[in-house]
Amino acid sequence: MNIEAYKKLLEECNAKKVTLVAVSKTKPVADILALYNLGQRDFGENYVQELIEKEKQLPKDIRWHFIGHLQSNKIKQIISFVHLIHGVDSYKLLKEINKQAEKLNILSNCLLQIHIAQEETKFGLDENELKTIIGLVNEADDEMKLKHINIAGLMGMASFTDNMAQVRNEFKYLKSLQKRYSTKQFHLPFLSMGMTADYTIAIEEGSNMIRVGSLIFGERESQ
Ligand SMILES: *Cc1c(COP(=O)(O)O)cnc(C)c1O
């Protein structure tokens, strides 16, 4: 772990009103607790099973961010305690989250994941799909309303490349979507973009939530 790097990053985030999500995937509970003891509360995980195991062992006031690709059949395992689901990329998934949240009578906070990278492999919606989902959510009659979902913003991952001009353009594009689709009635306050390699650019382009792992916890073994 790199506590000095964490403190520096936290200071920068505080100064710029950016939420720092410490991505603890693959890292042991002891590391999370060490950071918790420094005051960190937002942690990100991308595997349901791993998240469940960690949640059991750690303090209950941790805000868990699910940043992976969530499968419908696993929603109910994490929905009761997860703070924010970052990677929602279909209306079907949104409906399923709503259904499970309804059973518990809770409000589930979600971000819509947008495909901004050049790579084929990254998940996410394109602009048309985003527009469709927002339309469905806003225009639904009372019966169809997803009353247990709060769409709190957008999330995206830039291309894995050394071409920082390209990364910047991808973040600019995501920011522009946030602006375009936020209205008085329909807010998209959170913009989750930026990781270890590109968080500086992400913040410059308007991110207010970064997801940083290896800078804080050190490199991961490949999963
Ligand atoms: C792993 C991961 C991160 C953190 O990546 P680092 O490069 O270690 O900062 C951020 N976002 C998502 C979606 C991830 O899967």
mmCIF file of C-alpha atoms and ligand atoms in Angstrom:
data_model
loop_
_atom_site.group_PDB
_atom_site.id
_atom_site.type_symbol
_atom_site.label_atom_id
_atom_site.label_comp_id
_atom_site.label_asym_id
_atom_site.label_seq_id
_atom_site.Cartn_x
_atom_site.Cartn_y
_atom_site.Cartn_z
ATOM 1 C CA MET A 1 0.000 0.000 0.000
ATOM 2 C CA ASN A 2 1.097 3.532 -0.647
ATOM 3 C CA ILE A 3 -0.308 5.658 2.155
ATOM 4 C CA GLU A 4 1.570 8.773 1.056
ATOM 5 C CA ALA A 5 0.145 8.565 -2.449
ATOM 6 C CA TYR A 6 -3.320 8.044 -0.954
ATOM 7 C CA LYS A 7 -3.068 11.100 1.268
ATOM 8 C CA LYS A 8 -1.892 13.261 -1.586
ATOM 9 C CA LEU A 9 -4.664 12.026 -3.834
ATOM 10 C CA LEU A 10 -7.280 12.559 -1.126
ATOM 11 C CA GLU A 11 -6.110 16.123 -0.609
ATOM 12 C CA GLU A 12 -6.436 16.790 -4.316
ATOM 13 C CA CYS A 13 -9.904 15.222 -4.392
ATOM 14 C CA ASN A 14 -11.074 17.234 -1.407
ATOM 15 C CA ALA A 15 -9.800 20.460 -2.927
ATOM 16 C CA LYS A 16 -11.681 19.725 -6.159
ATOM 17 C CA LYS A 17 -14.811 18.259 -4.560
ATOM 18 C CA VAL A 18 -14.237 14.890 -6.182
ATOM 19 C CA THR A 19 -15.317 11.664 -4.475
ATOM 20 C CA LEU A 20 -12.460 9.200 -4.234
ATOM 21 C CA VAL A 21 -13.540 5.585 -4.563
ATOM 22 C CA ALA A 22 -10.673 3.352 -3.425
ATOM 23 C CA VAL A 23 -10.789 0.286 -5.659
ATOM 24 C CA SER A 24 -9.879 -2.600 -3.394
ATOM 25 C CA LYS A 25 -10.601 -5.546 -5.705
ATOM 26 C CA THR A 26 -8.241 -8.504 -5.135
ATOM 27 C CA LYS A 27 -6.762 -6.735 -2.088
ATOM 28 C CA PRO A 28 -7.065 -8.164 1.426
ATOM 29 C CA VAL A 29 -9.461 -6.995 4.108
ATOM 30 C CA ALA A 30 -6.513 -5.786 6.209
ATOM 31 C CA ASP A 31 -5.589 -3.241 3.517
ATOM 32 C CA ILE A 32 -9.137 -1.940 3.369
ATOM 33 C CA LEU A 33 -9.241 -1.629 7.140
ATOM 34 C CA ALA A 34 -5.963 0.278 7.179
ATOM 35 C CA LEU A 35 -7.414 2.821 4.791
ATOM 36 C CA TYR A 36 -10.703 2.869 6.688
ATOM 37 C CA ASN A 37 -8.765 3.801 9.804
ATOM 38 C CA LEU A 38 -7.432 6.819 7.935
ATOM 39 C CA GLY A 39 -11.006 7.892 7.269
ATOM 40 C CA GLN A 40 -11.674 6.398 3.851
ATOM 41 C CA ARG A 41 -15.276 5.202 3.477
ATOM 42 C CA ASP A 42 -15.879 4.713 -0.256
ATOM 43 C CA PHE A 43 -14.528 1.441 -1.615
ATOM 44 C CA GLY A 44 -15.018 -0.185 -5.022
ATOM 45 C CA GLU A 45 -15.271 -3.877 -5.862
ATOM 46 C CA ASN A 46 -16.068 -5.625 -9.117
ATOM 47 C CA TYR A 47 -16.861 -9.222 -8.147
ATOM 48 C CA VAL A 48 -20.047 -10.044 -6.299
ATOM 49 C CA GLN A 49 -18.649 -12.959 -4.302
ATOM 50 C CA GLU A 50 -15.568 -11.034 -3.220
ATOM 51 C CA LEU A 51 -17.686 -8.044 -2.243
ATOM 52 C CA ILE A 52 -20.004 -10.199 -0.126
ATOM 53 C CA GLU A 53 -17.089 -11.783 1.717
ATOM 54 C CA LYS A 54 -15.483 -8.424 2.443
ATOM 55 C CA GLU A 55 -18.708 -6.720 3.456
ATOM 56 C CA LYS A 56 -19.282 -9.370 6.123
ATOM 57 C CA GLN A 57 -15.903 -8.743 7.710
ATOM 58 C CA LEU A 58 -15.720 -4.966 7.579
ATOM 59 C CA PRO A 59 -17.389 -1.997 9.317
ATOM 60 C CA LYS A 60 -20.978 -1.329 8.290
ATOM 61 C CA ASP A 61 -20.505 2.344 7.531
ATOM 62 C CA ILE A 62 -18.354 1.588 4.487
ATOM 63 C CA ARG A 63 -19.998 2.792 1.282
ATOM 64 C CA TRP A 64 -19.521 -0.052 -1.181
ATOM 65 C CA HIS A 65 -19.431 0.805 -4.870
ATOM 66 C CA PHE A 66 -20.070 -2.011 -7.282
ATOM 67 C CA ILE A 67 -17.958 -1.150 -10.327
ATOM 68 C CA GLY A 68 -18.069 -4.449 -12.229
ATOM 69 C CA HIS A 69 -20.525 -5.883 -14.688
ATOM 70 C CA LEU A 70 -23.542 -6.923 -12.644
ATOM 71 C CA GLN A 71 -25.437 -10.039 -13.702
ATOM 72 C CA SER A 72 -29.185 -9.993 -13.105
ATOM 73 C CA ASN A 73 -29.175 -13.148 -11.024
ATOM 74 C CA LYS A 74 -26.668 -11.674 -8.569
ATOM 75 C CA ILE A 75 -28.401 -8.382 -7.831
ATOM 76 C CA LYS A 76 -30.207 -9.671 -4.789
ATOM 77 C CA GLN A 77 -26.971 -10.749 -3.130
ATOM 78 C CA ILE A 78 -25.634 -7.213 -2.840
ATOM 79 C CA ILE A 79 -28.546 -4.839 -3.203
ATOM 80 C CA SER A 80 -29.350 -4.579 0.499
ATOM 81 C CA PHE A 81 -26.017 -2.971 1.337
ATOM 82 C CA VAL A 82 -24.412 -1.604 -1.834
ATOM 83 C CA HIS A 83 -24.186 2.204 -1.953
ATOM 84 C CA LEU A 84 -23.876 2.785 -5.698
ATOM 85 C CA ILE A 85 -23.958 0.482 -8.729
ATOM 86 C CA HIS A 86 -21.715 2.033 -11.381
ATOM 87 C CA GLY A 87 -22.104 -0.246 -14.372
ATOM 88 C CA VAL A 88 -25.755 -0.382 -15.372
ATOM 89 C CA ASP A 89 -25.877 -0.773 -19.122
ATOM 90 C CA SER A 90 -29.379 -1.907 -20.031
ATOM 91 C CA TYR A 91 -32.976 -1.073 -19.246
ATOM 92 C CA LYS A 92 -33.527 -4.747 -18.496
ATOM 93 C CA LEU A 93 -30.921 -4.654 -15.737
ATOM 94 C CA LEU A 94 -32.395 -1.433 -14.371
ATOM 95 C CA LYS A 95 -35.834 -3.046 -14.203
ATOM 96 C CA GLU A 96 -34.396 -6.073 -12.426
ATOM 97 C CA ILE A 97 -32.576 -3.886 -9.873
ATOM 98 C CA ASN A 98 -35.834 -2.023 -9.328
ATOM 99 C CA LYS A 99 -37.666 -5.288 -8.741
ATOM 100 C CA GLN A 100 -35.200 -6.463 -6.120
ATOM 101 C CA ALA A 101 -35.077 -3.032 -4.452
ATOM 102 C CA GLU A 102 -38.853 -2.981 -4.296
ATOM 103 C CA LYS A 103 -38.857 -6.231 -2.338
ATOM 104 C CA LEU A 104 -36.685 -4.592 0.322
ATOM 105 C CA ASN A 105 -38.450 -1.261 -0.011
ATOM 106 C CA ILE A 106 -35.188 0.588 -0.606
ATOM 107 C CA LEU A 107 -33.973 3.098 -3.179
ATOM 108 C CA SER A 108 -31.090 1.805 -5.257
ATOM 109 C CA ASN A 109 -28.549 4.301 -6.564
ATOM 110 C CA CYS A 110 -27.268 3.541 -10.069
ATOM 111 C CA LEU A 111 -25.009 5.061 -12.686
ATOM 112 C CA LEU A 112 -25.559 4.351 -16.361
ATOM 113 C CA GLN A 113 -22.373 3.110 -17.963
ATOM 114 C CA ILE A 114 -21.560 4.681 -21.294
ATOM 115 C CA HIS A 115 -19.270 3.103 -23.848
ATOM 116 C CA ILE A 116 -16.697 5.808 -24.539
ATOM 117 C CA ALA A 117 -13.602 3.756 -25.398
ATOM 118 C CA GLN A 118 -12.465 2.667 -28.837
ATOM 119 C CA GLU A 119 -12.138 -0.924 -27.676
ATOM 120 C CA GLU A 120 -14.923 -3.356 -28.488
ATOM 121 C CA THR A 121 -14.590 -5.146 -25.187
ATOM 122 C CA LYS A 122 -15.691 -2.450 -22.780
ATOM 123 C CA PHE A 123 -19.304 -2.573 -21.670
ATOM 124 C CA GLY A 124 -21.667 0.328 -21.919
ATOM 125 C CA LEU A 125 -24.451 2.150 -23.697
ATOM 126 C CA ASP A 126 -24.104 4.300 -26.778
ATOM 127 C CA GLU A 127 -25.840 7.668 -26.909
ATOM 128 C CA ASN A 128 -28.979 6.329 -28.577
ATOM 129 C CA GLU A 129 -29.398 3.660 -25.961
ATOM 130 C CA LEU A 130 -28.878 6.235 -23.212
ATOM 131 C CA LYS A 131 -31.506 8.454 -24.782
ATOM 132 C CA THR A 132 -33.925 5.547 -25.001
ATOM 133 C CA ILE A 133 -33.433 4.571 -21.374
ATOM 134 C CA ILE A 134 -33.833 8.119 -20.117
ATOM 135 C CA GLY A 135 -36.964 8.438 -22.232
ATOM 136 C CA LEU A 136 -38.398 5.233 -20.800
ATOM 137 C CA VAL A 137 -37.578 6.304 -17.259
ATOM 138 C CA ASN A 138 -39.039 9.799 -17.652
ATOM 139 C CA GLU A 139 -42.100 8.972 -19.682
ATOM 140 C CA ALA A 140 -43.178 5.855 -17.834
ATOM 141 C CA ASP A 141 -46.683 6.100 -16.470
ATOM 142 C CA ASP A 142 -47.207 5.554 -12.792
ATOM 143 C CA GLU A 143 -47.463 1.823 -13.053
ATOM 144 C CA MET A 144 -44.247 1.462 -15.041
ATOM 145 C CA LYS A 145 -42.145 3.923 -13.032
ATOM 146 C CA LEU A 146 -38.987 2.510 -11.551
ATOM 147 C CA LYS A 147 -39.740 3.897 -8.124
ATOM 148 C CA HIS A 148 -36.881 2.134 -6.423
ATOM 149 C CA ILE A 149 -34.151 3.373 -8.734
ATOM 150 C CA ASN A 150 -32.252 6.622 -8.469
ATOM 151 C CA ILE A 151 -30.226 7.250 -11.609
ATOM 152 C CA ALA A 152 -27.487 9.328 -10.042
ATOM 153 C CA GLY A 153 -25.291 9.912 -13.075
ATOM 154 C CA LEU A 154 -23.027 8.405 -15.692
ATOM 155 C CA MET A 155 -19.910 6.250 -15.629
ATOM 156 C CA GLY A 156 -17.326 5.507 -18.273
ATOM 157 C CA MET A 157 -13.934 3.963 -18.902
ATOM 158 C CA ALA A 158 -11.563 5.514 -21.390
ATOM 159 C CA SER A 159 -9.482 3.515 -23.853
ATOM 160 C CA PHE A 160 -6.435 1.723 -22.536
ATOM 161 C CA THR A 161 -3.891 3.721 -24.501
ATOM 162 C CA ASP A 162 -0.900 6.033 -24.168
ATOM 163 C CA ASN A 163 -2.659 8.507 -26.400
ATOM 164 C CA MET A 164 -3.791 10.980 -23.765
ATOM 165 C CA ALA A 165 -5.423 13.266 -26.319
ATOM 166 C CA GLN A 166 -7.758 10.434 -27.166
ATOM 167 C CA VAL A 167 -8.454 9.717 -23.490
ATOM 168 C CA ARG A 168 -9.242 13.396 -22.962
ATOM 169 C CA ASN A 169 -11.663 13.421 -25.879
ATOM 170 C CA GLU A 170 -13.466 10.386 -24.529
ATOM 171 C CA PHE A 171 -13.894 12.059 -21.136
ATOM 172 C CA LYS A 172 -15.034 15.289 -22.825
ATOM 173 C CA TYR A 173 -17.639 13.292 -24.679
ATOM 174 C CA LEU A 174 -18.942 11.697 -21.477
ATOM 175 C CA LYS A 175 -19.132 15.099 -19.816
ATOM 176 C CA SER A 176 -21.072 16.435 -22.788
ATOM 177 C CA LEU A 177 -23.613 13.616 -22.437
ATOM 178 C CA GLN A 178 -24.072 14.449 -18.770
ATOM 179 C CA LYS A 179 -24.811 18.052 -19.719
ATOM 180 C CA ARG A 180 -27.066 17.135 -22.613
ATOM 181 C CA TYR A 181 -29.264 14.723 -20.682
ATOM 182 C CA SER A 182 -29.491 16.495 -17.325
ATOM 183 C CA THR A 183 -32.632 18.554 -16.919
ATOM 184 C CA LYS A 184 -34.271 20.318 -14.025
ATOM 185 C CA GLN A 185 -36.473 17.302 -13.399
ATOM 186 C CA PHE A 186 -33.856 14.725 -14.198
ATOM 187 C CA HIS A 187 -30.467 15.261 -12.615
ATOM 188 C CA LEU A 188 -27.337 13.314 -13.418
ATOM 189 C CA PRO A 189 -25.138 14.772 -10.663
ATOM 190 C CA PHE A 190 -22.391 12.164 -10.626
ATOM 191 C CA LEU A 191 -19.826 11.601 -13.318
ATOM 192 C CA SER A 192 -17.706 8.581 -12.468
ATOM 193 C CA MET A 193 -14.634 8.672 -14.661
ATOM 194 C CA GLY A 194 -10.903 8.357 -14.091
ATOM 195 C CA MET A 195 -8.629 5.573 -12.825
ATOM 196 C CA THR A 196 -4.970 5.422 -11.795
ATOM 197 C CA ALA A 197 -3.655 6.107 -15.286
ATOM 198 C CA ASP A 198 -6.025 8.889 -16.264
ATOM 199 C CA TYR A 199 -7.713 10.448 -13.218
ATOM 200 C CA THR A 200 -5.888 13.770 -13.631
ATOM 201 C CA ILE A 201 -7.301 14.225 -17.109
ATOM 202 C CA ALA A 202 -10.711 12.974 -15.948
ATOM 203 C CA ILE A 203 -10.882 15.618 -13.214
ATOM 204 C CA GLU A 204 -9.795 18.306 -15.652
ATOM 205 C CA GLU A 205 -12.656 17.232 -17.898
ATOM 206 C CA GLY A 206 -15.271 17.398 -15.176
ATOM 207 C CA SER A 207 -15.230 14.115 -13.296
ATOM 208 C CA ASN A 208 -16.525 14.297 -9.731
ATOM 209 C CA MET A 209 -15.959 10.661 -8.833
ATOM 210 C CA ILE A 210 -12.750 8.770 -9.540
ATOM 211 C CA ARG A 211 -12.123 5.055 -9.072
ATOM 212 C CA VAL A 212 -8.509 4.500 -8.152
ATOM 213 C CA GLY A 213 -6.961 1.161 -7.225
ATOM 214 C CA SER A 214 -3.334 0.460 -8.012
ATOM 215 C CA LEU A 215 -2.051 3.929 -7.129
ATOM 216 C CA ILE A 216 -3.275 3.365 -3.566
ATOM 217 C CA PHE A 217 -3.047 -0.378 -3.035
ATOM 218 C CA GLY A 218 -0.213 -1.232 -5.413
ATOM 219 C CA GLU A 219 -0.303 -3.285 -8.583
ATOM 220 C CA ARG A 220 -2.707 -6.202 -8.707
ATOM 221 C CA GLU A 221 -1.854 -9.762 -9.647
ATOM 222 C CA SER A 222 -3.701 -10.473 -12.868
ATOM 223 C CA GLN A 223 -7.147 -11.860 -12.075
HETATM 224 C C1 LIG B 1 -10.053 -1.983 -11.527
HETATM 225 C C2 LIG B 1 -10.930 -0.857 -11.877
HETATM 226 C C3 LIG B 1 -10.573 0.464 -11.552
HETATM 227 C C4 LIG B 1 -9.274 0.836 -10.875
HETATM 228 O O1 LIG B 1 -8.194 0.656 -11.726
HETATM 229 P P1 LIG B 1 -6.715 1.202 -11.350
HETATM 230 O O2 LIG B 1 -6.054 1.289 -12.662
HETATM 231 O O3 LIG B 1 -6.115 0.150 -10.468
HETATM 232 O O4 LIG B 1 -6.861 2.491 -10.679
HETATM 233 C C5 LIG B 1 -11.474 1.478 -11.861
HETATM 234 N N1 LIG B 1 -12.632 1.218 -12.466
HETATM 235 C C6 LIG B 1 -13.022 -0.036 -12.804
HETATM 236 C C7 LIG B 1 -14.331 -0.233 -13.464
HETATM 237 C C8 LIG B 1 -12.185 -1.103 -12.528
HETATM 238 O O5 LIG B 1 -12.560 -2.342 -12.875
#
